[in-house]
């Protein structure tokens, strides 16, 4: 099991801009701003974010649902970051 320093290291690594992350964000912006991509993101949102669990749901189910919500939020965040990065590029 990882200790807190491992989580801190991973957070720093994930927040550092690099070519792979930039490419991923720009890909997300292209995919999720297209009509099909918007439909896909809307579907994922309805399936995972808007999903309501009963109060007696087991902890494992709650954790899985939270991970799914986090994935959708991460995709939206990447889309937005990619849009900002592409808008900030000098026009040629």
PDB file of C-alpha atoms in Angstrom:
ATOM      1  CA  UNK A   1       0.000   0.000   0.000  1.00  0.00           C
ATOM      2  CA  UNK A   2       1.299   3.457  -0.899  1.00  0.00           C
ATOM      3  CA  UNK A   3       1.931   6.061   1.751  1.00  0.00           C
ATOM      4  CA  UNK A   4       1.042   9.753   1.405  1.00  0.00           C
ATOM      5  CA  UNK A   5       4.405  10.638  -0.121  1.00  0.00           C
ATOM      6  CA  UNK A   6       3.583   8.331  -3.040  1.00  0.00           C
ATOM      7  CA  UNK A   7       0.285  10.135  -3.591  1.00  0.00           C
ATOM      8  CA  UNK A   8       2.060  13.499  -3.419  1.00  0.00           C
ATOM      9  CA  UNK A   9       4.630  12.314  -5.966  1.00  0.00           C
ATOM     10  CA  UNK A  10       1.897  11.109  -8.308  1.00  0.00           C
ATOM     11  CA  UNK A  11       0.011  14.393  -7.948  1.00  0.00           C
ATOM     12  CA  UNK A  12       3.114  16.419  -8.809  1.00  0.00           C
ATOM     13  CA  UNK A  13       3.839  14.163 -11.781  1.00  0.00           C
ATOM     14  CA  UNK A  14       0.278  14.435 -13.052  1.00  0.00           C
ATOM     15  CA  UNK A  15       0.233  18.216 -12.725  1.00  0.00           C
ATOM     16  CA  UNK A  16       3.469  18.749 -14.658  1.00  0.00           C
ATOM     17  CA  UNK A  17       2.786  19.691 -18.282  1.00  0.00           C
ATOM     18  CA  UNK A  18       4.387  17.360 -20.757  1.00  0.00           C
ATOM     19  CA  UNK A  19       3.991  16.432 -24.382  1.00  0.00           C
ATOM     20  CA  UNK A  20       1.879  13.323 -23.723  1.00  0.00           C
ATOM     21  CA  UNK A  21      -0.543  15.178 -21.459  1.00  0.00           C
ATOM     22  CA  UNK A  22      -0.813  18.074 -23.910  1.00  0.00           C
ATOM     23  CA  UNK A  23      -1.498  15.654 -26.742  1.00  0.00           C
ATOM     24  CA  UNK A  24      -4.130  13.835 -24.660  1.00  0.00           C
ATOM     25  CA  UNK A  25      -5.848  17.105 -23.728  1.00  0.00           C
ATOM     26  CA  UNK A  26      -5.919  18.320 -27.311  1.00  0.00           C
ATOM     27  CA  UNK A  27      -7.290  14.966 -28.457  1.00  0.00           C
ATOM     28  CA  UNK A  28     -10.019  15.183 -25.800  1.00  0.00           C
ATOM     29  CA  UNK A  29     -10.882  18.685 -26.967  1.00  0.00           C
ATOM     30  CA  UNK A  30     -11.216  17.549 -30.571  1.00  0.00           C
ATOM     31  CA  UNK A  31     -13.186  14.421 -29.693  1.00  0.00           C
ATOM     32  CA  UNK A  32     -15.540  15.880 -27.079  1.00  0.00           C
ATOM     33  CA  UNK A  33     -16.366  19.074 -28.985  1.00  0.00           C
ATOM     34  CA  UNK A  34     -17.537  17.169 -32.051  1.00  0.00           C
ATOM     35  CA  UNK A  35     -21.263  16.366 -32.238  1.00  0.00           C
ATOM     36  CA  UNK A  36     -20.609  12.657 -31.654  1.00  0.00           C
ATOM     37  CA  UNK A  37     -18.178  13.431 -28.838  1.00  0.00           C
ATOM     38  CA  UNK A  38     -20.679  15.704 -27.106  1.00  0.00           C
ATOM     39  CA  UNK A  39     -23.267  12.925 -27.360  1.00  0.00           C
ATOM     40  CA  UNK A  40     -20.771  10.436 -25.928  1.00  0.00           C
ATOM     41  CA  UNK A  41     -19.864  12.703 -23.022  1.00  0.00           C
ATOM     42  CA  UNK A  42     -23.543  13.386 -22.357  1.00  0.00           C
ATOM     43  CA  UNK A  43     -24.167   9.625 -22.308  1.00  0.00           C
ATOM     44  CA  UNK A  44     -21.248   9.006 -19.934  1.00  0.00           C
ATOM     45  CA  UNK A  45     -22.498  11.797 -17.704  1.00  0.00           C
ATOM     46  CA  UNK A  46     -26.006  10.312 -17.580  1.00  0.00           C
ATOM     47  CA  UNK A  47     -24.686   6.806 -17.029  1.00  0.00           C
ATOM     48  CA  UNK A  48     -22.106   7.561 -14.332  1.00  0.00           C
ATOM     49  CA  UNK A  49     -22.511  11.055 -12.878  1.00  0.00           C
ATOM     50  CA  UNK A  50     -26.293  11.293 -12.667  1.00  0.00           C
ATOM     51  CA  UNK A  51     -26.557   7.734 -11.363  1.00  0.00           C
ATOM     52  CA  UNK A  52     -28.090   7.611  -7.903  1.00  0.00           C
ATOM     53  CA  UNK A  53     -27.285   4.807  -5.514  1.00  0.00           C
ATOM     54  CA  UNK A  54     -29.472   3.625  -2.662  1.00  0.00           C
ATOM     55  CA  UNK A  55     -28.459   4.632   0.864  1.00  0.00           C
ATOM     56  CA  UNK A  56     -27.668   1.022   1.694  1.00  0.00           C
ATOM     57  CA  UNK A  57     -25.239   0.530  -1.215  1.00  0.00           C
ATOM     58  CA  UNK A  58     -22.073  -1.323  -0.199  1.00  0.00           C
ATOM     59  CA  UNK A  59     -18.897   0.709   0.183  1.00  0.00           C
ATOM     60  CA  UNK A  60     -17.304  -1.043  -2.810  1.00  0.00           C
ATOM     61  CA  UNK A  61     -20.171   0.082  -5.034  1.00  0.00           C
ATOM     62  CA  UNK A  62     -19.875   3.645  -3.742  1.00  0.00           C
ATOM     63  CA  UNK A  63     -16.141   3.652  -4.440  1.00  0.00           C
ATOM     64  CA  UNK A  64     -16.664   2.307  -7.946  1.00  0.00           C
ATOM     65  CA  UNK A  65     -19.304   4.955  -8.666  1.00  0.00           C
ATOM     66  CA  UNK A  66     -16.978   7.684  -7.410  1.00  0.00           C
ATOM     67  CA  UNK A  67     -14.177   6.405  -9.653  1.00  0.00           C
ATOM     68  CA  UNK A  68     -16.532   6.484 -12.644  1.00  0.00           C
ATOM     69  CA  UNK A  69     -17.578  10.045 -11.805  1.00  0.00           C
ATOM     70  CA  UNK A  70     -13.951  11.021 -11.467  1.00  0.00           C
ATOM     71  CA  UNK A  71     -13.147   9.584 -14.895  1.00  0.00           C
ATOM     72  CA  UNK A  72     -15.904  11.639 -16.537  1.00  0.00           C
ATOM     73  CA  UNK A  73     -14.722  14.761 -14.671  1.00  0.00           C
ATOM     74  CA  UNK A  74     -11.121  14.102 -15.754  1.00  0.00           C
ATOM     75  CA  UNK A  75     -12.206  13.799 -19.399  1.00  0.00           C
ATOM     76  CA  UNK A  76     -14.098  17.095 -19.153  1.00  0.00           C
ATOM     77  CA  UNK A  77     -11.105  18.744 -17.495  1.00  0.00           C
ATOM     78  CA  UNK A  78      -8.770  17.441 -20.217  1.00  0.00           C
ATOM     79  CA  UNK A  79     -11.172  18.689 -22.903  1.00  0.00           C
ATOM     80  CA  UNK A  80     -11.239  22.159 -21.361  1.00  0.00           C
ATOM     81  CA  UNK A  81      -7.453  22.273 -20.927  1.00  0.00           C
ATOM     82  CA  UNK A  82      -6.971  21.216 -24.538  1.00  0.00           C
ATOM     83  CA  UNK A  83      -9.327  23.935 -25.736  1.00  0.00           C
ATOM     84  CA  UNK A  84      -7.410  26.538 -23.721  1.00  0.00           C
ATOM     85  CA  UNK A  85      -4.059  25.294 -25.012  1.00  0.00           C
ATOM     86  CA  UNK A  86      -5.222  25.327 -28.634  1.00  0.00           C
ATOM     87  CA  UNK A  87      -6.764  28.809 -28.236  1.00  0.00           C
ATOM     88  CA  UNK A  88      -3.490  30.127 -26.777  1.00  0.00           C
ATOM     89  CA  UNK A  89      -1.451  28.935 -29.754  1.00  0.00           C
ATOM     90  CA  UNK A  90      -0.232  31.686 -32.039  1.00  0.00           C
ATOM     91  CA  UNK A  91      -2.182  31.833 -35.267  1.00  0.00           C
ATOM     92  CA  UNK A  92      -0.065  31.018 -38.300  1.00  0.00           C
TER      93      UNK A  92
END
